[in-house]
C-alpha cells in the first residue's frame, strides 16, 4: 500500500545534512550558546524578509507574543481580541498575563479574523474614551491579534483601519505565514511587518523550522525593539539591574545557526508548496461545492507570493469519512483545528461573541499533505484519493 505521510522532516534534513552539521559543529566549537553573533545575523536576515521590521530573537513564537504583550504593558484588567480558530498559543501567552480573551468569529472563506465582526464588536460592545476602548465589563482592550492562518494574510487594511480608529495596537500572529506577501493599499507588505507588531515561529513544523523551539518578535518602532531585548533577558539592563520583570525568552545560537542555513531555501520551499496547492486546486475544481478548496484572495494581484501554504485545508461536510477514506489509502491528514479556543475548558471564563463560522469550520476542515519534499507522484496520489472519495 502507498504510504504518504502528512509531514516528513527527515526528507528535508537529508538534503541539508552535511551543511547543517558543519554549522552545528562550529557553534559547539565556539561553546557560545546563548544569543550572540549567530542570533544577530538571523535577526538581520529575518528583518530583511519582513519589511525591515526590527527583529528580536525569542525562545519560541509563544514567548515572542508574550514578550510583545509585556512590552505593551498588558496585564490584569486588560482584554485581548483574537480569533478562536487558531493554534492554542495565540491565546495562551495572553492568558498567562491574566488578561481576558475576547474571541470574535472568522470569515468563512479565509478562516481569518473577520474585520466585520471586529468593527461590530468595537462599535457596539465597547465604549471609547481618552484612555482607549473599554469592554462593557470595564476592561481596557490592549491589543488585537489577527492570525495569518495557514499562510494567508488577514484582511489587514480593514483591520488596521478599524484598530487605528479605536487606537488599539495590532500584533500579527505570523507564525504560519513567514514571507507571505500582503498587497496593502500602501503597497506590498510582508506577514508580521504589515502593522506595528508581529511575531514568527520557527517550530520544526513551520515553513522555516529550527531543530527545537525558536521564534522572533517584530516591531516597527526601535524603542519597542530595545524593550523586547531587555524583556527577553529577565528585564536586565545594565547587567544585574532590573527595572522591569522580564523572562528567559532568549534564542540560542544552535537554533540560529540552523535557521541561517535553511533560510536561503525558504522562498523555493514556499513556491513548491504553492505549486502543490495549485495542483490540488485544479484537481478538486469539479468537486465544489461538496469540497471547498482554500481561498486565494491575492492570487490575481501577486500570484504565488500571497499564500505560503503552511497548510492546505479543504472543507467538506463529510470530513471524517474523507479522512477515513484517505487513511485506508495510506495517506496522512490532520485536523486544524478540531476545537475552537472559546470551547476549550481552560478558557471557560473568557468571553466570546457567537462564533458559528469557527464552530462549523472545526467540524469540516481537513489538512492534506503539502510539505515541499512531496514528489509529484505523491501529490497526484493524494489528489486522486480525494477525488475517488467523491466519485464513490
Ligand atoms: C506555532 C504557532 C504559534 C506558536 O509558536 P511556537 O514557536 O510553537 O511557540 C503561535 N500561533 C500560531 C498560529 C502557530 O501556528
Tab-separated table of C-alpha atoms and ligand atoms in Angstrom:
chain	number	residue	atom	x	y	z
A	1	UNK	CA	0.000	0.000	0.000
A	2	UNK	CA	1.108	3.543	-0.676
A	3	UNK	CA	2.204	5.451	2.399
A	4	UNK	CA	2.160	9.194	2.083
A	5	UNK	CA	2.990	10.851	5.359
A	6	UNK	CA	1.154	14.007	6.328
A	7	UNK	CA	4.543	15.538	7.068
A	8	UNK	CA	8.133	14.282	6.950
A	9	UNK	CA	11.028	16.422	8.173
A	10	UNK	CA	13.617	13.728	7.507
A	11	UNK	CA	13.480	14.348	3.764
A	12	UNK	CA	14.499	17.989	4.177
A	13	UNK	CA	17.266	17.101	6.616
A	14	UNK	CA	18.695	14.519	4.233
A	15	UNK	CA	19.324	17.178	1.587
A	16	UNK	CA	20.975	19.645	4.012
A	17	UNK	CA	22.591	17.249	6.463
A	18	UNK	CA	26.300	17.947	5.883
A	19	UNK	CA	25.916	21.729	5.722
A	20	UNK	CA	23.841	21.901	8.858
A	21	UNK	CA	26.023	19.530	10.855
A	22	UNK	CA	29.003	21.701	9.942
A	23	UNK	CA	27.211	24.775	11.330
A	24	UNK	CA	26.254	22.941	14.489
A	25	UNK	CA	29.841	21.797	14.956
A	26	UNK	CA	31.045	25.387	14.591
A	27	UNK	CA	28.704	26.533	17.367
A	28	UNK	CA	29.854	23.626	19.547
A	29	UNK	CA	33.475	24.581	18.936
A	30	UNK	CA	32.699	28.161	19.982
A	31	UNK	CA	30.928	26.923	23.161
A	32	UNK	CA	28.924	30.135	22.971
A	33	UNK	CA	25.281	29.079	23.045
A	34	UNK	CA	23.013	31.922	24.080
A	35	UNK	CA	22.252	34.946	21.866
A	36	UNK	CA	25.500	36.211	20.278
A	37	UNK	CA	26.554	36.792	16.656
A	38	UNK	CA	24.526	33.956	15.052
A	39	UNK	CA	21.331	35.248	16.631
A	40	UNK	CA	22.139	38.789	15.472
A	41	UNK	CA	22.752	37.538	11.927
A	42	UNK	CA	19.433	35.725	11.975
A	43	UNK	CA	17.657	38.839	13.264
A	44	UNK	CA	19.097	40.847	10.343
A	45	UNK	CA	18.136	38.182	7.822
A	46	UNK	CA	14.584	37.913	9.150
A	47	UNK	CA	14.228	41.688	9.253
A	48	UNK	CA	15.099	41.825	5.561
A	49	UNK	CA	12.288	39.418	4.642
A	50	UNK	CA	9.777	41.132	6.963
A	51	UNK	CA	9.734	44.608	5.507
A	52	UNK	CA	12.712	45.889	7.507
A	53	UNK	CA	10.974	45.486	10.861
A	54	UNK	CA	13.187	45.288	13.939
A	55	UNK	CA	13.503	41.577	14.647
A	56	UNK	CA	14.266	40.234	18.123
A	57	UNK	CA	15.077	36.537	18.500
A	58	UNK	CA	12.996	34.704	21.087
A	59	UNK	CA	12.864	31.197	22.541
A	60	UNK	CA	9.583	30.434	20.700
A	61	UNK	CA	6.701	32.088	18.887
A	62	UNK	CA	4.674	31.820	22.068
A	63	UNK	CA	7.359	33.655	24.045
A	64	UNK	CA	7.690	36.277	21.297
A	65	UNK	CA	3.990	37.047	21.674
A	66	UNK	CA	4.265	37.055	25.461
A	67	UNK	CA	7.230	39.463	25.330
A	68	UNK	CA	5.345	41.785	22.954
A	69	UNK	CA	2.334	41.848	25.275
A	70	UNK	CA	4.630	42.517	28.257
A	71	UNK	CA	6.291	45.279	26.243
A	72	UNK	CA	2.880	46.853	25.691
A	73	UNK	CA	2.226	46.718	29.426
A	74	UNK	CA	-0.651	44.278	29.093
A	75	UNK	CA	-1.831	42.718	32.353
A	76	UNK	CA	-4.635	42.098	34.798
A	77	UNK	CA	-7.765	44.090	33.973
A	78	UNK	CA	-6.977	44.190	30.259
A	79	UNK	CA	-8.593	42.420	27.344
A	80	UNK	CA	-7.145	40.999	24.111
A	81	UNK	CA	-9.160	40.347	20.983
A	82	UNK	CA	-8.381	37.376	18.735
A	83	UNK	CA	-9.943	34.602	16.711
A	84	UNK	CA	-10.817	31.252	18.295
A	85	UNK	CA	-9.885	29.329	15.149
A	86	UNK	CA	-6.140	29.086	15.637
A	87	UNK	CA	-3.460	27.163	17.471
A	88	UNK	CA	-3.707	27.452	21.255
A	89	UNK	CA	-0.523	29.523	21.567
A	90	UNK	CA	-2.167	32.606	20.052
A	91	UNK	CA	-4.298	32.920	23.178
A	92	UNK	CA	-2.143	31.030	25.695
A	93	UNK	CA	0.516	33.740	26.046
A	94	UNK	CA	-2.058	36.423	26.715
A	95	UNK	CA	-3.926	34.225	29.202
A	96	UNK	CA	-0.751	33.844	31.278
A	97	UNK	CA	-0.717	37.611	31.860
A	98	UNK	CA	-4.147	37.459	33.467
A	99	UNK	CA	-5.962	39.166	30.605
A	100	UNK	CA	-9.454	38.386	29.464
A	101	UNK	CA	-9.560	36.975	25.963
A	102	UNK	CA	-12.344	38.128	23.672
A	103	UNK	CA	-12.933	35.731	20.827
A	104	UNK	CA	-14.523	37.030	17.628
A	105	UNK	CA	-15.542	34.925	14.677
A	106	UNK	CA	-13.688	34.338	11.406
A	107	UNK	CA	-14.503	34.814	7.733
A	108	UNK	CA	-15.985	31.743	6.120
A	109	UNK	CA	-13.704	31.862	3.062
A	110	UNK	CA	-10.321	32.643	4.585
A	111	UNK	CA	-10.589	31.234	8.162
A	112	UNK	CA	-9.088	34.566	9.310
A	113	UNK	CA	-10.470	37.084	11.835
A	114	UNK	CA	-13.458	38.852	10.334
A	115	UNK	CA	-12.988	42.644	10.105
A	116	UNK	CA	-16.785	42.990	10.136
A	117	UNK	CA	-17.056	41.157	13.486
A	118	UNK	CA	-14.193	43.271	14.854
A	119	UNK	CA	-15.813	46.545	13.837
A	120	UNK	CA	-19.197	45.434	15.136
A	121	UNK	CA	-17.644	44.473	18.472
A	122	UNK	CA	-15.683	47.699	18.981
A	123	UNK	CA	-18.661	49.814	17.896
A	124	UNK	CA	-21.443	48.042	19.745
A	125	UNK	CA	-19.916	46.231	22.729
A	126	UNK	CA	-17.358	48.789	23.847
A	127	UNK	CA	-17.066	52.378	24.948
A	128	UNK	CA	-14.312	54.676	23.737
A	129	UNK	CA	-12.704	57.420	25.844
A	130	UNK	CA	-9.330	59.197	26.114
A	131	UNK	CA	-7.734	56.094	27.726
A	132	UNK	CA	-8.885	53.830	24.931
A	133	UNK	CA	-11.516	51.192	24.273
A	134	UNK	CA	-13.296	49.515	27.176
A	135	UNK	CA	-15.479	46.445	27.094
A	136	UNK	CA	-18.830	46.607	28.877
A	137	UNK	CA	-17.119	44.781	31.781
A	138	UNK	CA	-14.800	47.790	32.060
A	139	UNK	CA	-11.687	46.037	30.700
A	140	UNK	CA	-9.279	48.001	28.519
A	141	UNK	CA	-8.803	46.417	25.083
A	142	UNK	CA	-4.988	46.450	24.830
A	143	UNK	CA	-4.405	44.630	21.549
A	144	UNK	CA	-5.985	42.808	18.650
A	145	UNK	CA	-4.133	39.688	17.491
A	146	UNK	CA	-5.138	38.686	13.960
A	147	UNK	CA	-3.701	35.314	12.888
A	148	UNK	CA	-2.465	34.797	9.333
A	149	UNK	CA	-3.790	31.262	9.385
A	150	UNK	CA	-2.340	28.521	7.167
A	151	UNK	CA	-0.071	31.075	5.416
A	152	UNK	CA	-2.646	33.595	4.192
A	153	UNK	CA	-2.578	37.160	5.495
A	154	UNK	CA	-5.703	38.567	7.160
A	155	UNK	CA	-7.627	41.489	5.666
A	156	UNK	CA	-5.084	43.812	7.253
A	157	UNK	CA	-6.103	47.058	5.515
A	158	UNK	CA	-9.535	46.758	7.073
A	159	UNK	CA	-8.265	45.529	10.455
A	160	UNK	CA	-5.619	48.262	10.736
A	161	UNK	CA	-8.109	50.957	9.757
A	162	UNK	CA	-10.601	49.840	12.392
A	163	UNK	CA	-7.886	49.484	15.055
A	164	UNK	CA	-6.348	52.873	14.302
A	165	UNK	CA	-9.772	54.494	14.641
A	166	UNK	CA	-10.037	52.980	18.118
A	167	UNK	CA	-6.296	53.397	18.797
A	168	UNK	CA	-5.802	49.705	19.609
A	169	UNK	CA	-2.401	48.174	18.718
A	170	UNK	CA	-2.328	45.188	16.369
A	171	UNK	CA	0.009	42.225	16.885
A	172	UNK	CA	0.136	39.952	13.845
A	173	UNK	CA	0.432	36.269	14.614
A	174	UNK	CA	2.552	35.406	11.582
A	175	UNK	CA	3.715	32.049	12.992
A	176	UNK	CA	2.323	30.214	9.952
A	177	UNK	CA	2.976	32.874	7.332
A	178	UNK	CA	6.679	33.766	7.213
A	179	UNK	CA	7.389	35.516	3.910
A	180	UNK	CA	3.733	35.803	2.844
A	181	UNK	CA	3.116	38.996	0.883
A	182	UNK	CA	0.111	41.221	1.551
A	183	UNK	CA	-0.954	43.693	-1.150
A	184	UNK	CA	-1.907	46.576	1.155
A	185	UNK	CA	-3.302	49.885	-0.023
A	186	UNK	CA	0.212	51.300	0.649
A	187	UNK	CA	1.995	48.708	-1.456
A	188	UNK	CA	3.304	45.217	-0.839
A	189	UNK	CA	3.948	44.239	2.777
A	190	UNK	CA	5.182	41.067	4.472
A	191	UNK	CA	3.436	38.993	7.119
A	192	UNK	CA	4.459	40.262	10.541
A	193	UNK	CA	5.513	43.599	9.050
A	194	UNK	CA	2.132	44.961	7.995
A	195	UNK	CA	1.097	46.606	11.252
A	196	UNK	CA	3.203	47.787	14.192
A	197	UNK	CA	3.993	44.449	15.813
A	198	UNK	CA	4.162	40.826	14.837
A	199	UNK	CA	5.798	37.532	15.611
A	200	UNK	CA	7.059	34.419	13.863
A	201	UNK	CA	7.590	30.849	14.998
A	202	UNK	CA	10.393	28.527	13.915
A	203	UNK	CA	8.837	25.445	15.473
A	204	UNK	CA	10.204	22.482	13.464
A	205	UNK	CA	6.887	22.018	11.649
A	206	UNK	CA	6.661	25.630	10.415
A	207	UNK	CA	7.724	26.657	6.894
A	208	UNK	CA	11.131	27.635	8.295
A	209	UNK	CA	11.786	25.220	11.134
A	210	UNK	CA	14.546	25.078	13.731
A	211	UNK	CA	15.843	21.932	15.458
A	212	UNK	CA	13.814	22.736	18.538
A	213	UNK	CA	11.845	25.763	19.677
A	214	UNK	CA	12.607	29.255	18.389
A	215	UNK	CA	10.719	32.394	17.449
A	216	UNK	CA	11.051	36.063	16.579
A	217	UNK	CA	9.280	39.239	17.661
A	218	UNK	CA	8.877	42.018	15.079
A	219	UNK	CA	8.383	45.707	15.789
A	220	UNK	CA	8.241	48.824	13.642
A	221	UNK	CA	9.387	51.008	16.492
A	222	UNK	CA	13.021	50.869	17.678
A	223	UNK	CA	12.073	51.732	21.273
A	224	UNK	CA	9.840	48.651	21.419
A	225	UNK	CA	12.640	46.527	19.911
A	226	UNK	CA	15.022	47.761	22.623
A	227	UNK	CA	12.430	46.976	25.300
A	228	UNK	CA	11.957	43.457	23.876
A	229	UNK	CA	15.699	42.789	24.132
A	230	UNK	CA	15.576	43.692	27.830
A	231	UNK	CA	12.401	41.700	28.463
A	232	UNK	CA	13.803	38.548	26.853
A	233	UNK	CA	16.737	38.650	29.273
A	234	UNK	CA	14.990	38.910	32.676
A	235	UNK	CA	14.384	42.635	32.253
A	236	UNK	CA	18.084	43.115	32.930
A	237	UNK	CA	19.734	46.344	31.766
A	238	UNK	CA	22.553	47.036	32.507
A	239	UNK	CA	23.972	43.830	33.961
A	240	UNK	CA	22.291	42.808	37.241
A	241	UNK	CA	19.994	45.866	37.214
A	242	UNK	CA	16.305	45.106	36.751
A	243	UNK	CA	13.797	47.906	36.168
A	244	UNK	CA	11.148	45.555	34.816
A	245	UNK	CA	10.402	41.873	35.351
A	246	UNK	CA	11.145	40.046	32.127
A	247	UNK	CA	11.671	36.384	31.465
A	248	UNK	CA	14.121	33.974	29.917
A	249	UNK	CA	12.945	34.232	26.326
A	250	UNK	CA	16.377	34.066	24.679
A	251	UNK	CA	17.076	32.382	21.373
A	252	UNK	CA	20.092	30.123	21.269
A	253	UNK	CA	22.950	30.098	18.808
A	254	UNK	CA	22.423	26.493	17.676
A	255	UNK	CA	18.898	27.272	16.511
A	256	UNK	CA	20.018	30.498	14.853
A	257	UNK	CA	22.813	28.645	13.012
A	258	UNK	CA	20.391	26.008	11.718
A	259	UNK	CA	17.862	28.639	10.642
A	260	UNK	CA	20.519	30.703	8.840
A	261	UNK	CA	21.489	27.625	6.815
A	262	UNK	CA	17.870	26.912	5.919
A	263	UNK	CA	16.780	30.470	5.145
A	264	UNK	CA	18.104	30.671	1.570
A	265	UNK	CA	15.737	27.810	0.669
A	266	UNK	CA	12.610	29.305	2.208
A	267	UNK	CA	11.463	31.051	-0.978
A	268	UNK	CA	11.784	27.905	-3.093
A	269	UNK	CA	10.083	25.789	-0.419
A	270	UNK	CA	7.132	28.171	-0.229
A	271	UNK	CA	6.853	28.254	-4.041
A	272	UNK	CA	6.829	24.455	-4.112
A	273	UNK	CA	4.053	24.429	-1.517
A	274	UNK	CA	2.119	26.878	-3.674
A	275	UNK	CA	2.595	24.713	-6.782
A	276	UNK	CA	1.297	21.661	-4.952
A	277	UNK	CA	-1.675	23.764	-3.836
A	278	UNK	CA	-2.382	24.809	-7.428
A	279	UNK	CA	-2.365	21.180	-8.495
A	280	UNK	CA	-4.814	20.239	-5.742
A	281	UNK	CA	-6.994	23.261	-6.558
A	282	UNK	CA	-7.213	22.215	-10.214
A	283	UNK	CA	-7.893	18.562	-9.416
A	284	UNK	CA	-10.623	19.494	-6.936
A	285	UNK	CA	-12.329	22.179	-9.033
A	286	UNK	CA	-15.148	19.859	-10.060
A	287	UNK	CA	-15.843	18.698	-6.519
A	288	UNK	CA	-17.274	22.062	-5.422
A	289	UNK	CA	-19.484	22.666	-3.528
A	290	UNK	CA	-19.104	19.250	-1.865
A	291	UNK	CA	-15.425	20.008	-1.279
A	292	UNK	CA	-14.159	23.556	-0.910
A	293	UNK	CA	-10.507	24.367	-1.593
A	294	UNK	CA	-8.739	27.228	0.210
A	295	UNK	CA	-9.412	30.794	-0.933
A	296	UNK	CA	-6.559	32.733	-2.511
A	297	UNK	CA	-7.776	36.321	-2.433
A	298	UNK	CA	-4.452	37.810	-3.587
A	299	UNK	CA	-3.691	35.393	-6.428
A	300	UNK	CA	-4.797	37.793	-9.192
A	301	UNK	CA	-2.635	40.627	-7.922
A	302	UNK	CA	0.506	38.883	-6.628
A	303	UNK	CA	0.365	35.246	-7.792
A	304	UNK	CA	2.336	32.739	-5.753
A	305	UNK	CA	3.535	35.257	-3.163
A	306	UNK	CA	0.177	35.767	-1.476
A	307	UNK	CA	-0.117	32.381	0.236
A	308	UNK	CA	2.726	30.371	1.785
A	309	UNK	CA	0.523	27.300	2.244
A	310	UNK	CA	1.777	26.317	5.649
A	311	UNK	CA	-1.292	24.092	5.391
A	312	UNK	CA	-3.639	23.164	2.564
A	313	UNK	CA	-7.018	22.903	4.252
A	314	UNK	CA	-10.149	21.732	2.458
A	315	UNK	CA	-13.700	21.849	3.788
A	316	UNK	CA	-16.354	19.228	3.456
A	317	UNK	CA	-19.425	18.214	5.429
A	318	UNK	CA	-18.160	14.608	5.117
A	319	UNK	CA	-14.777	15.383	6.642
A	320	UNK	CA	-14.488	12.366	8.940
A	321	UNK	CA	-15.451	9.929	6.163
A	322	UNK	CA	-12.986	11.554	3.750
A	323	UNK	CA	-10.277	11.314	6.381
A	324	UNK	CA	-11.020	7.638	6.914
A	325	UNK	CA	-11.042	7.002	3.141
A	326	UNK	CA	-7.588	8.617	2.820
A	327	UNK	CA	-6.292	6.752	5.851
A	328	UNK	CA	-7.295	3.472	4.247
A	329	UNK	CA	-5.298	4.528	1.167
A	330	UNK	CA	-2.229	5.194	3.339
A	331	UNK	CA	-2.499	8.991	3.085
A	332	UNK	CA	-1.897	11.040	6.215
A	333	UNK	CA	-4.129	14.020	7.086
A	334	UNK	CA	-4.648	16.289	10.103
A	335	UNK	CA	-7.401	18.435	11.542
A	336	UNK	CA	-6.522	22.091	12.185
A	337	UNK	CA	-8.301	22.815	14.494
A	338	UNK	CA	-10.854	20.405	15.960
A	339	UNK	CA	-11.913	22.559	18.954
A	340	UNK	CA	-12.171	26.351	18.665
A	341	UNK	CA	-10.478	28.084	21.576
A	342	UNK	CA	-13.647	29.572	23.074
A	343	UNK	CA	-14.857	25.982	23.640
A	344	UNK	CA	-11.672	24.849	25.398
A	345	UNK	CA	-12.189	24.048	29.083
A	346	UNK	CA	-9.342	26.265	30.250
A	347	UNK	CA	-10.988	29.262	28.547
A	348	UNK	CA	-14.442	28.761	30.040
A	349	UNK	CA	-14.051	32.066	31.922
A	350	UNK	CA	-13.154	34.024	28.775
A	351	UNK	CA	-15.638	35.917	26.594
A	352	UNK	CA	-16.740	35.001	23.106
A	353	UNK	CA	-19.198	36.604	20.757
A	354	UNK	CA	-21.145	33.960	18.840
A	355	UNK	CA	-18.649	32.074	16.627
A	356	UNK	CA	-20.781	29.837	14.377
A	357	UNK	CA	-18.316	30.055	11.487
A	358	UNK	CA	-15.415	28.837	13.640
A	359	UNK	CA	-17.549	26.071	15.096
A	360	UNK	CA	-18.647	24.760	11.716
A	361	UNK	CA	-15.094	25.068	10.334
A	362	UNK	CA	-13.834	22.914	13.217
A	363	UNK	CA	-16.210	20.155	12.085
A	364	UNK	CA	-15.433	20.428	8.368
A	365	UNK	CA	-11.739	21.157	7.857
A	366	UNK	CA	-9.132	18.653	6.755
A	367	UNK	CA	-5.465	19.388	6.066
A	368	UNK	CA	-3.813	17.415	3.254
A	369	UNK	CA	-0.070	16.732	2.901
A	370	UNK	CA	1.703	19.781	1.419
A	371	UNK	CA	5.353	19.800	2.525
A	372	UNK	CA	7.846	20.827	-0.221
A	373	UNK	CA	9.619	17.467	-0.441
A	374	UNK	CA	6.496	15.585	-1.583
A	375	UNK	CA	7.118	14.118	-5.032
A	376	UNK	CA	4.824	14.918	-7.954
A	377	UNK	CA	3.763	11.278	-7.864
A	378	UNK	CA	2.734	11.518	-4.228
A	379	UNK	CA	0.801	14.725	-4.821
A	380	UNK	CA	-1.053	13.003	-7.642
A	381	UNK	CA	-1.914	10.044	-5.407
A	382	UNK	CA	-3.284	12.374	-2.716
A	383	UNK	CA	-5.396	14.281	-5.254
A	384	UNK	CA	-6.726	11.064	-6.812
A	385	UNK	CA	-7.506	9.735	-3.351
A	386	UNK	CA	-9.643	12.769	-2.572
A	387	UNK	CA	-11.403	12.703	-5.940
A	388	UNK	CA	-12.119	8.963	-5.639
A	389	UNK	CA	-13.937	9.556	-2.347
A	390	UNK	CA	-16.444	11.869	-4.009
A	391	UNK	CA	-16.883	9.559	-7.042
A	392	UNK	CA	-17.849	6.620	-4.812
B	1	LIG	C1	3.079	27.607	16.007
B	1	LIG	C2	2.161	28.703	16.315
B	1	LIG	C3	2.370	29.574	17.396
B	1	LIG	C4	3.406	29.368	18.462
B	1	LIG	O1	4.671	29.176	18.062
B	1	LIG	P1	5.689	28.301	18.945
B	1	LIG	O2	7.014	28.662	18.342
B	1	LIG	O3	5.343	26.875	18.773
B	1	LIG	O4	5.596	28.754	20.345
B	1	LIG	C5	1.505	30.649	17.564
B	1	LIG	N1	0.468	30.842	16.729
B	1	LIG	C6	0.231	30.026	15.698
B	1	LIG	C7	-0.922	30.322	14.797
B	1	LIG	C8	1.052	28.918	15.462
B	1	LIG	O5	0.781	28.102	14.441
